[in-house]
Short mmCIF file of C-alpha atoms in Angstrom, two decimals:
data_model
loop_
_atom_site.label_atom_id
_atom_site.label_comp_id
_atom_site.label_asym_id
_atom_site.label_seq_id
_atom_site.Cartn_x
_atom_site.Cartn_y
_atom_site.Cartn_z
CA MET A 1 -17.20 14.85 -12.43
CA ILE A 2 -13.88 14.68 -10.57
CA ASP A 3 -12.95 18.03 -9.02
CA VAL A 4 -9.50 19.50 -9.64
CA ASN A 5 -8.09 18.79 -6.17
CA LYS A 6 -9.23 15.19 -6.21
CA ARG A 7 -7.97 14.67 -9.75
CA ASN A 8 -4.50 15.86 -8.72
CA GLN A 9 -4.61 13.50 -5.77
CA TYR A 10 -5.67 10.62 -8.00
CA LEU A 11 -3.00 11.11 -10.67
CA CYS A 12 -0.52 9.03 -8.70
CA ASN A 13 -3.14 6.29 -8.40
CA LEU A 14 -3.61 6.32 -12.15
CA ARG A 15 0.14 6.05 -12.75
CA GLU A 16 0.34 3.13 -10.33
CA TYR A 17 -2.61 1.43 -12.05
CA LYS A 18 -0.99 1.74 -15.46
CA GLU A 19 2.40 0.54 -14.21
CA ASN A 20 1.38 -2.21 -11.80
CA GLY A 21 -2.18 -3.11 -12.84
CA PHE A 22 -3.74 -2.15 -9.51
CA THR A 23 -4.04 0.72 -7.05
CA ILE A 24 -5.71 1.49 -3.71
CA PHE A 25 -7.97 4.40 -2.78
CA ARG A 26 -8.32 4.91 0.96
CA ASN A 27 -11.41 6.09 2.90
CA VAL A 28 -13.70 6.29 -0.11
CA ILE A 29 -17.03 5.23 1.41
CA ASP A 30 -18.38 6.60 4.69
CA PRO A 31 -19.33 4.46 7.73
CA ASP A 32 -23.09 5.06 7.36
CA LEU A 33 -23.22 3.67 3.83
CA LEU A 34 -20.98 0.77 4.85
CA ALA A 35 -23.42 -0.06 7.66
CA GLU A 36 -26.24 -0.18 5.10
CA ALA A 37 -24.13 -2.42 2.86
CA ARG A 38 -23.60 -4.84 5.76
CA GLU A 39 -27.33 -4.85 6.42
CA HIS A 40 -27.96 -5.44 2.72
CA PHE A 41 -25.62 -8.42 2.67
CA LEU A 42 -27.35 -10.02 5.67
CA TRP A 43 -30.76 -9.37 4.09
CA LEU A 44 -29.64 -11.13 0.90
CA ARG A 45 -28.31 -14.07 2.91
CA LYS A 46 -31.73 -14.53 4.51
CA ARG A 47 -33.48 -14.28 1.13
CA PHE A 48 -31.17 -16.71 -0.64
CA PRO A 49 -29.78 -19.14 1.97
CA GLU A 50 -29.06 -21.77 -0.68
CA PHE A 51 -26.01 -19.86 -1.92
CA ARG A 52 -22.68 -19.57 -0.20
CA PRO A 53 -21.92 -16.03 0.98
CA GLU A 54 -19.16 -15.78 -1.64
CA HIS A 55 -21.76 -16.16 -4.40
CA LEU A 56 -24.34 -13.39 -4.00
CA HIS A 57 -24.31 -12.48 -7.68
CA HIS A 58 -26.07 -9.64 -9.50
CA PRO A 59 -29.12 -11.61 -10.79
CA LEU A 60 -30.29 -11.83 -7.18
CA MET A 61 -30.38 -8.01 -7.11
CA ARG A 62 -31.83 -7.18 -10.53
CA ASP A 63 -34.63 -4.98 -9.08
CA ASP A 64 -32.73 -3.91 -5.97
CA ALA A 65 -32.69 -0.13 -5.54
CA PHE A 66 -30.04 -0.18 -2.82
CA TRP A 67 -27.67 -2.23 -4.96
CA VAL A 68 -27.96 0.28 -7.81
CA ARG A 69 -27.65 3.18 -5.37
CA LEU A 70 -24.39 1.67 -4.12
CA VAL A 71 -22.76 0.92 -7.48
CA THR A 72 -23.73 4.40 -8.74
CA ASP A 73 -22.22 6.23 -5.78
CA GLU A 74 -20.44 9.28 -7.16
CA ARG A 75 -17.25 8.49 -5.24
CA LEU A 76 -16.99 5.09 -6.91
CA LEU A 77 -17.85 6.51 -10.32
CA ASP A 78 -15.14 9.15 -9.97
CA ILE A 79 -12.62 6.33 -9.61
CA ALA A 80 -14.04 4.36 -12.53
CA GLU A 81 -14.01 7.52 -14.67
CA LEU A 82 -10.34 8.06 -13.90
CA ILE A 83 -9.58 4.68 -15.48
CA LEU A 84 -12.18 4.42 -18.24
CA GLY A 85 -13.39 7.90 -19.14
CA SER A 86 -16.66 9.69 -18.52
CA ASP A 87 -19.11 7.31 -20.29
CA LEU A 88 -19.62 4.42 -17.91
CA ALA A 89 -21.79 1.37 -17.33
CA CYS A 90 -21.81 -1.21 -14.54
CA PHE A 91 -22.36 -4.71 -15.91
CA THR A 92 -21.88 -6.84 -12.82
CA ALA A 93 -21.40 -6.48 -9.06
CA HIS A 94 -21.61 -9.07 -6.32
CA TYR A 95 -20.76 -9.63 -2.68
CA ILE A 96 -17.86 -11.95 -1.91
CA CYS A 97 -18.00 -12.71 1.79
CA LYS A 98 -15.68 -15.24 3.40
CA PRO A 99 -17.08 -16.51 6.72
CA PRO A 100 -14.67 -17.05 9.63
CA LEU A 101 -12.66 -20.27 9.34
CA ASP A 102 -14.70 -21.30 6.30
CA GLY A 103 -14.40 -18.91 3.36
CA HIS A 104 -13.09 -20.49 0.17
CA ALA A 105 -9.85 -19.60 -1.54
CA VAL A 106 -9.84 -17.92 -4.95
CA LEU A 107 -7.11 -19.41 -7.12
CA TRP A 108 -4.92 -17.31 -9.41
CA HIS A 109 -6.92 -15.91 -12.31
CA GLN A 110 -7.60 -12.89 -14.53
CA ASP A 111 -11.07 -11.34 -14.43
CA GLY A 112 -10.99 -10.64 -18.15
CA ALA A 113 -10.85 -14.38 -18.84
CA TYR A 114 -14.45 -14.67 -17.59
CA TRP A 115 -15.80 -11.60 -19.41
CA ASN A 116 -16.83 -11.73 -23.05
CA LEU A 117 -16.23 -8.05 -23.75
CA SER A 118 -15.02 -6.27 -26.88
CA PRO A 119 -12.92 -4.21 -26.57
CA MET A 120 -11.78 -5.01 -23.01
CA GLU A 121 -12.27 -1.45 -21.76
CA ALA A 122 -13.14 -2.54 -18.23
CA THR A 123 -11.95 -2.34 -14.65
CA SER A 124 -12.85 -3.85 -11.27
CA LEU A 125 -13.47 -1.92 -8.05
CA TRP A 126 -13.37 -3.94 -4.83
CA LEU A 127 -15.04 -2.16 -1.90
CA ALA A 128 -14.02 -3.39 1.54
CA ILE A 129 -17.19 -3.85 3.63
CA ASP A 130 -15.14 -5.42 6.43
CA GLU A 131 -11.46 -5.19 7.27
CA SER A 132 -9.52 -7.26 4.74
CA THR A 133 -6.24 -8.73 6.02
CA THR A 134 -3.72 -11.42 5.21
CA GLU A 135 -5.24 -13.54 7.98
CA ASN A 136 -8.82 -13.43 6.72
CA GLY A 137 -8.03 -13.95 3.05
CA CYS A 138 -7.40 -10.54 1.50
CA LEU A 139 -6.88 -10.04 -2.21
CA ARG A 140 -3.39 -10.86 -3.52
CA VAL A 141 -2.04 -9.51 -6.80
CA ILE A 142 1.08 -9.93 -8.90
CA PRO A 143 2.23 -6.42 -9.86
CA GLY A 144 2.80 -5.88 -13.56
CA SER A 145 1.13 -9.12 -14.60
CA HIS A 146 -1.58 -7.19 -16.46
CA LYS A 147 0.95 -6.75 -19.27
CA LEU A 148 0.94 -10.51 -19.92
CA GLY A 149 -2.37 -10.60 -21.82
CA LEU A 150 -5.24 -12.99 -21.18
CA GLN A 151 -4.25 -16.63 -20.73
CA LYS A 152 -5.85 -20.05 -20.81
CA LEU A 153 -7.85 -21.30 -17.82
CA VAL A 154 -7.60 -24.83 -16.44
CA LEU A 155 -10.19 -26.71 -14.40
CA ARG A 156 -9.24 -27.10 -10.73
CA ARG A 157 -11.05 -29.65 -8.58
CA ASP A 158 -8.01 -30.66 -6.54
CA THR A 159 -8.69 -28.06 -3.83
CA PRO A 160 -11.79 -26.19 -2.60
CA ASN A 161 -11.95 -22.89 -4.43
CA LEU A 162 -14.45 -20.27 -5.48
CA LEU A 163 -14.08 -20.31 -9.27
CA MET A 164 -13.20 -23.98 -9.92
CA THR A 165 -10.66 -22.75 -12.48
CA SER A 166 -7.29 -21.07 -12.39
CA MET A 167 -4.40 -19.97 -14.57
CA GLU A 168 -1.64 -22.39 -15.39
CA ASP A 169 1.13 -22.29 -12.78
CA LYS A 170 3.77 -21.34 -15.36
CA HIS A 171 2.24 -17.85 -15.62
CA VAL A 172 2.12 -17.17 -11.87
CA ASP A 173 5.15 -15.58 -10.20
CA VAL A 174 3.89 -16.19 -6.68
CA HIS A 175 7.12 -14.92 -5.08
CA ASN A 176 6.25 -11.39 -6.19
CA ALA A 177 2.65 -11.48 -4.93
CA VAL A 178 1.46 -8.50 -2.86
CA ASP A 179 -1.26 -8.64 -0.20
CA ILE A 180 -3.92 -5.92 -0.57
CA GLU A 181 -4.91 -5.18 3.02
CA LEU A 182 -7.86 -2.80 3.33
CA GLN A 183 -9.87 -1.02 5.98
CA PRO A 184 -13.67 -0.75 5.64
CA GLY A 185 -14.44 1.91 3.06
CA ASP A 186 -11.19 1.46 1.12
CA VAL A 187 -11.39 0.55 -2.57
CA SER A 188 -8.84 -1.45 -4.53
CA VAL A 189 -8.93 -1.22 -8.31
CA HIS A 190 -7.48 -3.80 -10.65
CA HIS A 191 -6.99 -4.25 -14.37
CA PRO A 192 -8.95 -7.08 -16.06
CA ASN A 193 -5.67 -8.79 -17.02
CA ILE A 194 -3.90 -8.68 -13.67
CA ILE A 195 -3.23 -12.05 -12.05
CA HIS A 196 -4.82 -12.15 -8.61
CA GLY A 197 -6.41 -14.46 -6.07
CA SER A 198 -6.88 -14.90 -2.34
CA GLU A 199 -6.39 -17.48 0.38
CA ALA A 200 -9.12 -19.10 2.45
CA ASN A 201 -10.25 -17.29 5.59
CA ARG A 202 -8.40 -18.97 8.44
CA SER A 203 -9.20 -16.28 10.98
CA SER A 204 -12.08 -15.70 13.39
CA LYS A 205 -13.16 -12.57 11.49
CA ARG A 206 -15.46 -12.34 8.47
CA ARG A 207 -14.11 -10.79 5.27
CA CYS A 208 -16.80 -9.18 3.16
CA GLY A 209 -16.43 -7.04 0.05
CA LEU A 210 -18.44 -5.85 -2.93
CA ASP A 211 -16.79 -6.55 -6.28
CA MET A 212 -17.99 -4.17 -9.02
CA ALA A 213 -17.07 -4.19 -12.70
CA TYR A 214 -17.44 -1.17 -14.97
CA ILE A 215 -16.98 -0.67 -18.70
CA ASN A 216 -16.68 2.25 -21.05
CA THR A 217 -19.95 2.39 -22.99
CA SER A 218 -18.08 1.73 -26.24
CA THR A 219 -17.49 -1.84 -24.99
CA THR A 220 -19.87 -4.52 -26.22
CA ILE A 221 -21.10 -7.18 -23.81
CA ALA A 222 -21.41 -10.36 -25.87
CA ASN A 223 -23.77 -12.08 -23.42
CA GLU A 224 -26.35 -9.55 -22.23
CA ALA A 225 -28.68 -12.39 -21.25
CA LEU A 226 -26.22 -13.44 -18.57
CA TYR A 227 -25.74 -9.90 -17.34
CA LEU A 228 -29.46 -8.94 -17.45
CA ASN A 229 -28.58 -5.74 -19.30
CA PRO A 230 -25.99 -3.37 -17.83
CA ILE A 231 -26.78 -0.10 -16.08
CA LEU A 232 -25.72 3.22 -17.59
CA VAL A 233 -24.20 4.94 -14.57
CA ARG A 234 -22.55 8.07 -16.01
CA GLY A 235 -22.30 9.90 -19.31
CA ALA A 236 -23.77 8.71 -22.60
CA SER A 237 -24.39 5.39 -24.28
CA VAL A 238 -23.16 4.50 -27.77
CA THR A 239 -25.86 3.85 -30.35
CA GLY A 240 -26.10 0.16 -31.17
CA VAL A 241 -23.83 -0.94 -28.32
CA ASN A 242 -25.61 -2.74 -25.45
CA LYS A 243 -29.10 -2.25 -24.05
CA TYR A 244 -29.34 -0.50 -20.70
CA ARG A 245 -31.99 -1.23 -18.15
CA ALA A 246 -34.08 1.21 -16.21
CA TRP A 247 -32.99 2.33 -12.77
CA PRO A 248 -35.22 0.70 -10.13
CA SER A 249 -37.33 2.76 -7.75
CA PHE A 250 -37.39 1.72 -4.10
CA ASN A 251 -39.64 -1.25 -3.36
CA ALA A 252 -39.72 -2.82 0.09
CA ASN A 253 -40.11 -6.27 -1.49
CA THR A 254 -36.90 -6.03 -3.51
CA SER A 255 -34.59 -3.81 -1.45
CA ILE A 256 -33.72 -2.84 2.09
CA PRO A 257 -34.85 0.61 3.25
CA PHE A 258 -31.91 2.99 3.00
CA ASN A 259 -31.11 6.59 3.77
CA GLY A 260 -32.63 8.86 1.15
CA TRP A 261 -34.75 6.21 -0.56
CA GLU A 262 -37.52 8.74 -1.25
CA THR A 263 -35.06 11.03 -3.03
CA TRP A 264 -33.63 8.00 -4.80
CA THR A 265 -37.03 7.07 -6.23
CA ARG A 266 -37.50 10.56 -7.65
CA LYS A 267 -33.97 10.47 -9.07
CA SER A 268 -34.47 7.09 -10.73
CA GLN A 269 -37.78 8.16 -12.24
CA ASP A 270 -36.18 11.32 -13.61
CA ILE A 271 -33.26 9.40 -15.12
CA ASN A 272 -35.60 6.88 -16.73
CA ALA A 273 -37.74 9.68 -18.17
CA ARG A 274 -34.64 11.18 -19.79
CA HIS A 275 -33.69 7.82 -21.28
CA PRO A 276 -36.71 6.33 -23.06
CA GLU A 277 -34.37 3.80 -24.65
CA PHE A 278 -33.87 2.09 -21.28
CA VAL A 279 -35.50 -1.33 -21.06
CA PRO A 280 -37.13 -2.97 -18.02
CA ALA A 281 -34.98 -5.33 -15.99
CA ARG A 282 -35.28 -8.81 -17.48
CA HIS A 283 -37.99 -10.94 -15.92
CA ASP A 284 -37.69 -14.30 -17.60
CA ASP A 285 -39.71 -17.23 -16.38
CA GLU A 286 -36.45 -18.65 -15.06
CA PRO A 287 -36.14 -17.92 -11.31
CA VAL A 288 -33.20 -15.76 -10.30
CA GLN A 289 -31.79 -18.69 -8.34
CA GLU A 290 -31.54 -20.68 -11.56
CA MET A 291 -29.86 -17.74 -13.27
CA VAL A 292 -27.20 -17.73 -10.57
CA ARG A 293 -26.70 -21.47 -10.87
CA ARG A 294 -26.27 -21.03 -14.62
CA MET A 295 -23.79 -18.24 -13.98
CA LEU A 296 -21.82 -20.42 -11.57
CA ALA A 297 -21.72 -23.19 -14.17
CA ARG A 298 -20.39 -20.70 -16.71
CA ILE A 299 -17.77 -19.45 -14.24
CA GLU A 300 -16.70 -23.02 -13.60
CA SER A 301 -16.27 -23.69 -17.29
CA GLY A 302 -14.40 -20.41 -17.87
CA THR A 303 -15.12 -18.11 -20.78
CA MET A 304 -11.61 -18.47 -22.17
CA LYS A 305 -10.38 -21.92 -23.01
CA GLU A 306 -7.48 -20.65 -25.10
CA PRO A 307 -5.51 -17.41 -25.12
CA ARG A 308 -6.82 -14.72 -27.44
CA PRO A 309 -4.97 -11.72 -28.84
CA GLU A 310 -5.39 -8.36 -27.24
CA PRO A 311 -7.62 -5.98 -29.24
#
């Protein structure tokens, strides 16, 4: 629950979000947790070296206690609640890390075009693990573009890029683009319809962030198989809308050790006991690496081939 002082502080952020489609919260996450997130990223890179560091997607972390601990941090949930209300689920989160002089560009797009959600009661939180600057490929947004509605995607193979698709140029007012420069621990929040992207990393410094997407629990995820069941992170679920998976206890084979992991295990067991409707994390015969490859193929194709009306 957001306390009164913080809520008053955040009201201006909420107004900015509604007007411009994005906002920035400074100094949200402390240095100790950021250090663990950096360790977690490196651990994942060693476990899954076949994937570029921009593509460490959530199927790779389906049983990962630290990942769930991070996306359920109360400071992040307070921000998500400000936008979406008190009943929240996280349906995807992944690291996007651009190596020095190598990280791919992300062409102009809208997140909502890749999400089959109804209604689109969703928002993205981008946690800066490293410093994010113009030089190393920070996020760029076009203020107010969230009012446009979701638009058609086009395939883009003419230049190296992360998503292999982009919006049509006619919708992109690049002259009004704003660079979102962040310090480690800052969080930028953006509307699912806002047009955004980022340049390649042309600097000598890495740019790493964790991109998290939350929904109000009244929102239906049309492809739960792809998202391995969302996680109920705050409040209550809605009967008949989505299946939520159990919170994982700490396991040294599926997570890094982290501060408070013993307490975390007790907490996760207590939460699961209070929610008998939770289901185990999906363990299909398909390896998680194949799930990620399937996800990347879906991202490349784009969920939206034609514009659709706003709900």
